[in-house]
PDB file of C-alpha atoms in Angstrom:
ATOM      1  CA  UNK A 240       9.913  -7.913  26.154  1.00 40.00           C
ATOM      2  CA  UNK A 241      12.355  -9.545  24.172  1.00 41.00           C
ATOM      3  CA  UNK A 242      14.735  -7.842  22.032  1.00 44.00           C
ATOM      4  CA  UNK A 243      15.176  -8.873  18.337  1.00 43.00           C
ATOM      5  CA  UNK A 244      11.770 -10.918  17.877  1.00 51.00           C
ATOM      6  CA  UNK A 245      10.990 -11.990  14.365  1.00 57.00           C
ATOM      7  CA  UNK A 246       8.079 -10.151  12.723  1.00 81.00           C
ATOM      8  CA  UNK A 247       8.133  -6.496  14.857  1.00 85.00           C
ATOM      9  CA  UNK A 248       7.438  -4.429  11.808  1.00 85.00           C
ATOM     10  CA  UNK A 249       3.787  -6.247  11.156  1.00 84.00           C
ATOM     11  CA  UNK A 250       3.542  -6.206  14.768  1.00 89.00           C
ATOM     12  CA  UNK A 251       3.957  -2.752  15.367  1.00 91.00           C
ATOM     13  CA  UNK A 252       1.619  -1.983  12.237  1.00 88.00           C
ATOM     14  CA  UNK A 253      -0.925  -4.179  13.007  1.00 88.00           C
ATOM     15  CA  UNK A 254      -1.414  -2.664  16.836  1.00 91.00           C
ATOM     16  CA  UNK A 255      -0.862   1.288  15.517  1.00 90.00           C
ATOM     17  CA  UNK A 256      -4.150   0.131  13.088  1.00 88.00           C
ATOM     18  CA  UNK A 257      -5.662  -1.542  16.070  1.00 89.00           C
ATOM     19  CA  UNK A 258      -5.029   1.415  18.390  1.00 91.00           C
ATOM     20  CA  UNK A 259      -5.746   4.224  15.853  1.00 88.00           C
ATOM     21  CA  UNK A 260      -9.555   2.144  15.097  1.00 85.00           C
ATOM     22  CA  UNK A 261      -9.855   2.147  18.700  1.00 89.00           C
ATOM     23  CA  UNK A 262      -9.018   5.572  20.111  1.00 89.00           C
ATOM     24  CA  UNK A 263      -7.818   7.789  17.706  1.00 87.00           C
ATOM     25  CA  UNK A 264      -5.049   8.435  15.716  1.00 88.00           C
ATOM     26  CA  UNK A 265      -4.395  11.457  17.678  1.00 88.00           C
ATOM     27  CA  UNK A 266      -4.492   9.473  21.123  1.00 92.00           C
ATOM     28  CA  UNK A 267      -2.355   6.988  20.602  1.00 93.00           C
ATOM     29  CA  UNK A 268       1.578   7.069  21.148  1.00 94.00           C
ATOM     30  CA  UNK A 269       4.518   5.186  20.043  1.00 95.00           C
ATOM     31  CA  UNK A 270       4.522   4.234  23.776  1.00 95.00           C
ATOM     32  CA  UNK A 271       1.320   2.599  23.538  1.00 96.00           C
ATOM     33  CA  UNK A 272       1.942   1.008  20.177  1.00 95.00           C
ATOM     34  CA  UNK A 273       5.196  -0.637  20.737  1.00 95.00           C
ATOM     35  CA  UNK A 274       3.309  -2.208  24.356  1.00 95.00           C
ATOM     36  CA  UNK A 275       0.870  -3.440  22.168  1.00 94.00           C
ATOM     37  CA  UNK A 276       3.260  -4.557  19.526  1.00 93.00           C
ATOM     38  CA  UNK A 277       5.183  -6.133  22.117  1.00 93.00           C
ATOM     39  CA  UNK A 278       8.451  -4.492  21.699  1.00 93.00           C
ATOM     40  CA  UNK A 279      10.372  -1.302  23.273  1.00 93.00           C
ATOM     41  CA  UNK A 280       9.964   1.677  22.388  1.00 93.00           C
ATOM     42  CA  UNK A 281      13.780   1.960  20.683  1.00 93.00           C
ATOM     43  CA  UNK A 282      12.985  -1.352  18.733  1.00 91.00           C
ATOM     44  CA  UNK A 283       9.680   1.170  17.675  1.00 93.00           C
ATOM     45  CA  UNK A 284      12.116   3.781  16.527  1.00 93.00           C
ATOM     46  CA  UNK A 285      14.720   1.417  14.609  1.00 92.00           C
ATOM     47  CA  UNK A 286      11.951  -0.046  12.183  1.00 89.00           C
ATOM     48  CA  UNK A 287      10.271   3.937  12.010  1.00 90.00           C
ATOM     49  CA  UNK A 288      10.333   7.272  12.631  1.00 90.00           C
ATOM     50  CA  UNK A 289       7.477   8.129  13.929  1.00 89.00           C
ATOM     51  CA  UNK A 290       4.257   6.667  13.901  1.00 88.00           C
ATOM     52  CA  UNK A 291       2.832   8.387  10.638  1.00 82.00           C
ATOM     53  CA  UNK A 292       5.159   6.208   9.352  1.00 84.00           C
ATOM     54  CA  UNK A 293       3.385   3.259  10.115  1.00 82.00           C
ATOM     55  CA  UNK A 294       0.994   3.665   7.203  1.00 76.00           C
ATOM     56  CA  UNK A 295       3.845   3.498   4.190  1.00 75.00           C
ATOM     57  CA  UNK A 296       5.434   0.713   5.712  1.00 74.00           C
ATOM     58  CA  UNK A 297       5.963  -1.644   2.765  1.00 76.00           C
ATOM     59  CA  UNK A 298       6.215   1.378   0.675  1.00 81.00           C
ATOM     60  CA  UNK A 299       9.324   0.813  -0.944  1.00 84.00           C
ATOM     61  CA  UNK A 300       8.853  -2.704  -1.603  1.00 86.00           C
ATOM     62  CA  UNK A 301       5.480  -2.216  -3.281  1.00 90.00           C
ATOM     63  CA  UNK A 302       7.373   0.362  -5.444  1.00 93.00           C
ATOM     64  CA  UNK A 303       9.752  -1.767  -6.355  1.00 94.00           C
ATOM     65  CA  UNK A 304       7.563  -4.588  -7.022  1.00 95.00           C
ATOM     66  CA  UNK A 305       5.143  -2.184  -9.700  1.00 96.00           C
ATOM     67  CA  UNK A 306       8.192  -1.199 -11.282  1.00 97.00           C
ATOM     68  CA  UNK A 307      10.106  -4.241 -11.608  1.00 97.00           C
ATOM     69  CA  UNK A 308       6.681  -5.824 -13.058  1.00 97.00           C
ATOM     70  CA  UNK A 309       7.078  -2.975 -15.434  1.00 98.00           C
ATOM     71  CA  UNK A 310      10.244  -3.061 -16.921  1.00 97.00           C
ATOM     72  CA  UNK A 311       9.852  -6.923 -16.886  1.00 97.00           C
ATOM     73  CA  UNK A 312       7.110  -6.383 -19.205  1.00 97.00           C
ATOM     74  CA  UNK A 313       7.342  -7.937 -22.722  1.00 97.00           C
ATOM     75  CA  UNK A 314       9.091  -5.565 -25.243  1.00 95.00           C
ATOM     76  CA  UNK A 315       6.023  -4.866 -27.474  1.00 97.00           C
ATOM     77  CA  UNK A 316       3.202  -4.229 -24.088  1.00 97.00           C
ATOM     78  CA  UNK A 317       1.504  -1.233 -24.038  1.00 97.00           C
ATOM     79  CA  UNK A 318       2.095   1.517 -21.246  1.00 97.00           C
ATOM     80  CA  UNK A 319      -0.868   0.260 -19.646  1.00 96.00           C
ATOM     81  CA  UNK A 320      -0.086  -3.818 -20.057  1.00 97.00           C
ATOM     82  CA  UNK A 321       3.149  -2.968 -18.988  1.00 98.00           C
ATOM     83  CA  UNK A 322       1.233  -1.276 -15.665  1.00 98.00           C
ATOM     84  CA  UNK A 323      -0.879  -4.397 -15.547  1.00 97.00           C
ATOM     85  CA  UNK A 324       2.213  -6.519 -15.573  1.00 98.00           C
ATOM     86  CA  UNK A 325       3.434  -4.348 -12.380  1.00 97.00           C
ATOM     87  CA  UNK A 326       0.290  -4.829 -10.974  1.00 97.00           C
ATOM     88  CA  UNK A 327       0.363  -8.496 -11.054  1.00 96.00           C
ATOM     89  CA  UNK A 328       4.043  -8.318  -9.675  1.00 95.00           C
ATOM     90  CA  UNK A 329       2.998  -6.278  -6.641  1.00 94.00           C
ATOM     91  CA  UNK A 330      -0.238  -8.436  -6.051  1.00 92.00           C
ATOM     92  CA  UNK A 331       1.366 -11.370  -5.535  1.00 88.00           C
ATOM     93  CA  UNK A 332       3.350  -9.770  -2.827  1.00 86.00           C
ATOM     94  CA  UNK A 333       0.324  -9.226  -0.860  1.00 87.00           C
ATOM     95  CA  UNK A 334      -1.581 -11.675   1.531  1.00 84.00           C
ATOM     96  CA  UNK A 335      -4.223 -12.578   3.859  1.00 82.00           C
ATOM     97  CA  UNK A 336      -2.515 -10.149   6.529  1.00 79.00           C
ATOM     98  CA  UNK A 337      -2.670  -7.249   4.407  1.00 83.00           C
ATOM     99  CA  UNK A 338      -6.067  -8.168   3.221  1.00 86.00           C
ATOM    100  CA  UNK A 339      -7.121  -8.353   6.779  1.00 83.00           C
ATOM    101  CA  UNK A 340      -5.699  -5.206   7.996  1.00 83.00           C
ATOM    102  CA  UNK A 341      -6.983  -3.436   4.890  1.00 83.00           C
ATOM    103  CA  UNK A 342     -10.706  -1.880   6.429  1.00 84.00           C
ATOM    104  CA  UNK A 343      -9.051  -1.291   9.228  1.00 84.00           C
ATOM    105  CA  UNK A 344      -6.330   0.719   7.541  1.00 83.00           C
ATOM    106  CA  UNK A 345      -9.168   2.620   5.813  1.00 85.00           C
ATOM    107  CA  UNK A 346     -11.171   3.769   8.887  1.00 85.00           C
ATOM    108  CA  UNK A 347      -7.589   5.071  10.254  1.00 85.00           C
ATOM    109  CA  UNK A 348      -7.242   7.173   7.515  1.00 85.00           C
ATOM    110  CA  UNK A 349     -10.648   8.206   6.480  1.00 86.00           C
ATOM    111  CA  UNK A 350     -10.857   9.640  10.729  1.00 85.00           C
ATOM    112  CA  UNK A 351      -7.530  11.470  10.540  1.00 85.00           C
ATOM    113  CA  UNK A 352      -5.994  14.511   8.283  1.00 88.00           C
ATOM    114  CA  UNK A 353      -2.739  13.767   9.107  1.00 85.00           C
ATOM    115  CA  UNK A 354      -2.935  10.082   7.826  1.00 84.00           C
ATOM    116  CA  UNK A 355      -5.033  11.274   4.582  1.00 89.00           C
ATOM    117  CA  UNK A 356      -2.347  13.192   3.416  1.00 89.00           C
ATOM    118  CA  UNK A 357       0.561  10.720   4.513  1.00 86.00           C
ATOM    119  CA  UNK A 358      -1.569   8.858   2.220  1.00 87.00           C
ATOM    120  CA  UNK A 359      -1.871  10.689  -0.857  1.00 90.00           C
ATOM    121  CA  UNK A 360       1.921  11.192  -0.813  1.00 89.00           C
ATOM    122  CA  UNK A 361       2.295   7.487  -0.635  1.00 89.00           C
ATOM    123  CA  UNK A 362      -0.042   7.726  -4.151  1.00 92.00           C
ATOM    124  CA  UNK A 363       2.264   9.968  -5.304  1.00 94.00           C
ATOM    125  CA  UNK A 364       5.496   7.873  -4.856  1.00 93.00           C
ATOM    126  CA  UNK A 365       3.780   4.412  -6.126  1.00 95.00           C
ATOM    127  CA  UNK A 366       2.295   6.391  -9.454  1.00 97.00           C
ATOM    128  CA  UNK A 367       6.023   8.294  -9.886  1.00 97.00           C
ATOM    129  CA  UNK A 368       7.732   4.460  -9.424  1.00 97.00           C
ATOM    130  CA  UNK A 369       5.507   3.406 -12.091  1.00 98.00           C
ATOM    131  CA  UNK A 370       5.868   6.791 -13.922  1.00 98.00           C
ATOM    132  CA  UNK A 371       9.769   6.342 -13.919  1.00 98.00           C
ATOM    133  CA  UNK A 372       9.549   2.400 -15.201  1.00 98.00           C
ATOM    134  CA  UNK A 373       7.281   3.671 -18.071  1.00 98.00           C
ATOM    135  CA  UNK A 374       9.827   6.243 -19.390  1.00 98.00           C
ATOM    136  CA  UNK A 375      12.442   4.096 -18.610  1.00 98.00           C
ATOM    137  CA  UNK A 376      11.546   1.741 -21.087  1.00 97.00           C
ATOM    138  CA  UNK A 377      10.865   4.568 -24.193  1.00 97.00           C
ATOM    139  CA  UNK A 378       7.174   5.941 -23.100  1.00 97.00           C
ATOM    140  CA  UNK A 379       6.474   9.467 -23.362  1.00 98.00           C
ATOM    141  CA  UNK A 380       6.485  11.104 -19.993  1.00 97.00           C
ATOM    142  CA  UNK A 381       2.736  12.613 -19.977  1.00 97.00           C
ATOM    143  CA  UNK A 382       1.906   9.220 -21.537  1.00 97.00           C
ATOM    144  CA  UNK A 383       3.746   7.357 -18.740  1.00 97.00           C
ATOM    145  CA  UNK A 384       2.086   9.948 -16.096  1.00 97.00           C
ATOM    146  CA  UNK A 385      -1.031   9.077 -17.088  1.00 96.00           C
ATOM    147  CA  UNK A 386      -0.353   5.131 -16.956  1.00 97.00           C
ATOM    148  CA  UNK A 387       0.954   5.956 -13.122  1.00 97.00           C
ATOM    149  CA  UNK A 388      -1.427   7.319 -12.398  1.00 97.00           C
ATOM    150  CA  UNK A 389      -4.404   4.596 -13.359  1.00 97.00           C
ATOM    151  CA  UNK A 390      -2.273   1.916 -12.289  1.00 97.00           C
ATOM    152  CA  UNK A 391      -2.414   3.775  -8.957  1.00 97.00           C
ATOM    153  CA  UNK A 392      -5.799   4.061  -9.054  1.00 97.00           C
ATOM    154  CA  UNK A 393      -6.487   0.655 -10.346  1.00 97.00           C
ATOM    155  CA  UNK A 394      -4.461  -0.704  -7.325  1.00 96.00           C
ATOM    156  CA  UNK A 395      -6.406   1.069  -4.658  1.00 94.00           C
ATOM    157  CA  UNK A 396      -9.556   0.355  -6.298  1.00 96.00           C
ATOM    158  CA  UNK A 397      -8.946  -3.497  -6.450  1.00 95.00           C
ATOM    159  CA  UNK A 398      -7.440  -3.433  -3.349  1.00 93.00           C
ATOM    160  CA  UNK A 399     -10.590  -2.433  -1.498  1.00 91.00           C
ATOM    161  CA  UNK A 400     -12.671  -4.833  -3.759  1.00 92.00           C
ATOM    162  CA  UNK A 401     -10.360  -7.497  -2.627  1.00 92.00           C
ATOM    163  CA  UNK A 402     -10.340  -6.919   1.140  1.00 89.00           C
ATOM    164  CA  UNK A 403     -14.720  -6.279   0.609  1.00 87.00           C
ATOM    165  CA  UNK A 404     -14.645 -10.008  -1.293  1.00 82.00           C
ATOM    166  CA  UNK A 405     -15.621 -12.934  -0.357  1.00 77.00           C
ATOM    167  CA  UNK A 406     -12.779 -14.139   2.123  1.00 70.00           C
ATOM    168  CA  UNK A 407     -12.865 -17.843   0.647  1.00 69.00           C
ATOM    169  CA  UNK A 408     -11.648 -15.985  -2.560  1.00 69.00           C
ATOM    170  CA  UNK A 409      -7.893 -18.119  -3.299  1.00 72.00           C
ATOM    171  CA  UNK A 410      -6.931 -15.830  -6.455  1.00 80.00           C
ATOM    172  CA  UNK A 411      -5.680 -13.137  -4.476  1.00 88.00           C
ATOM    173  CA  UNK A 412      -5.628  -9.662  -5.694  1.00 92.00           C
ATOM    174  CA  UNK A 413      -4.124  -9.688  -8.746  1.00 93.00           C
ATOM    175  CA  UNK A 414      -7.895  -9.925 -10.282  1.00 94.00           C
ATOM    176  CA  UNK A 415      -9.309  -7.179  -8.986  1.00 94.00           C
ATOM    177  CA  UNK A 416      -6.467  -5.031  -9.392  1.00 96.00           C
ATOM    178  CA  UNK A 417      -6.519  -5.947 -13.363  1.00 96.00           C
ATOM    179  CA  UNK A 418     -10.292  -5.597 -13.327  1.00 96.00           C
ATOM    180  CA  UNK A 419      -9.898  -2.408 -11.883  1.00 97.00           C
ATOM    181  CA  UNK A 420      -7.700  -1.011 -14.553  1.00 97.00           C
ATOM    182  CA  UNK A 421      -9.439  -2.416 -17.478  1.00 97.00           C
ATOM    183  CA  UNK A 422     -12.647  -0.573 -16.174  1.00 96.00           C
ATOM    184  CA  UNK A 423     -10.157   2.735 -16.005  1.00 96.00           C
ATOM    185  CA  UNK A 424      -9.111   2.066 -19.462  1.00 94.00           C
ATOM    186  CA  UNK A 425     -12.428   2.123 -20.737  1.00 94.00           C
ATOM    187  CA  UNK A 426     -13.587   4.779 -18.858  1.00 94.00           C
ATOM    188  CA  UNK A 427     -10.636   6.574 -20.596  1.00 91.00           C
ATOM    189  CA  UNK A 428     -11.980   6.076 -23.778  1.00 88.00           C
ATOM    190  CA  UNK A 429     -14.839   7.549 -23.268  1.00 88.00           C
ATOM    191  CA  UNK A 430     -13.667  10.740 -22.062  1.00 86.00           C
ATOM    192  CA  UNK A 431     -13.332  11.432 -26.064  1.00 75.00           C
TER     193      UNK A 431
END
């Protein structure tokens, strides 16, 4: 196995998804991820810490991305157009390897506990990045909870619609991710 190869963290994702679909979140090892992955087990342990971690790699980028999107927002947007514009920003960080991986990614989690709530703490620190851009730029903080908290939602839920779409699809995510929060919005209005 070579050392330093380019690309070990998608690598090591992509074959912890693989494994985890296949036997078991439970069943698999770092061991038997980092074979698959094509790498040692140290290189395993310098990108993370264990392999619950595999499922917020990205994590910090993506909340970077939503709140960068936010702040970058024009002056006079809304709490949620300045979400939307985080949204977009994010989005276009994500391709047809992500898009791929996604169902897979969602079986993992949907058969283990352990993954289901490593996920909903991931939720939690992508809706507090966004949370933290909103007051940042003047928005009231149950105001800019709230906003966090749909554009989290809105993500996820355009997420899966992208990764169900039709594969020939060229506009990415960004669309369903926007549609997705519009529908929220209105939804919010009717709760009255």
């Amino acid at each position: 196995m070579a050392r330093w190869q380019p690309g070990a963290t998608q690598r090591l994702v992509v074959a912890a998804v693989d494994l985890f679909t296949e036997q078991g979140y439970d069943a698999t090892t770092v061991a038997q991820i980092a074979e698959r992955a094509g790498v040692t087990k140290s290189t395993f342990f310098r990108h993370f810490s264990d392999k619950r971690e595999l499922l917020v790699a990205g994590q910090e980028t993506l909340s970077r991305l939503l709140a960068d999107g936010i702040a970058e927002a024009p002056a006079d947007a809304s709490p949620l157009q300045a979400v939307a514009a985080g949204l977009e920003r994010a989005s276009s960080a994500m391709g047809p390897a992500n898009r791929e991986i996604g169902p897979r990614l969602e079986a993992a989690v949907a058969a283990s506990t352990e993954l289901q709530e490593r996920d909903a703490l991931k939720s939690v620190g992508l809706a507090a990045a966004m949370t933290d851009a909103l007051v940042a730029r003047g928005v009231p903080e149950a105001t800019a909870h709230l906003a966090g908290e749909l554009g989290v939602l809105a993500f996820k839920r355009g997420y899966a619609r992208w990764c169900e779409g039709d594969r020939d699809d060229a506009e990415g995510l960004a669309p369903h991710a926007l549609a997705a929060l519009e529908e929220l919005r209105a939804a919010s209005v009717s709760l009255g």
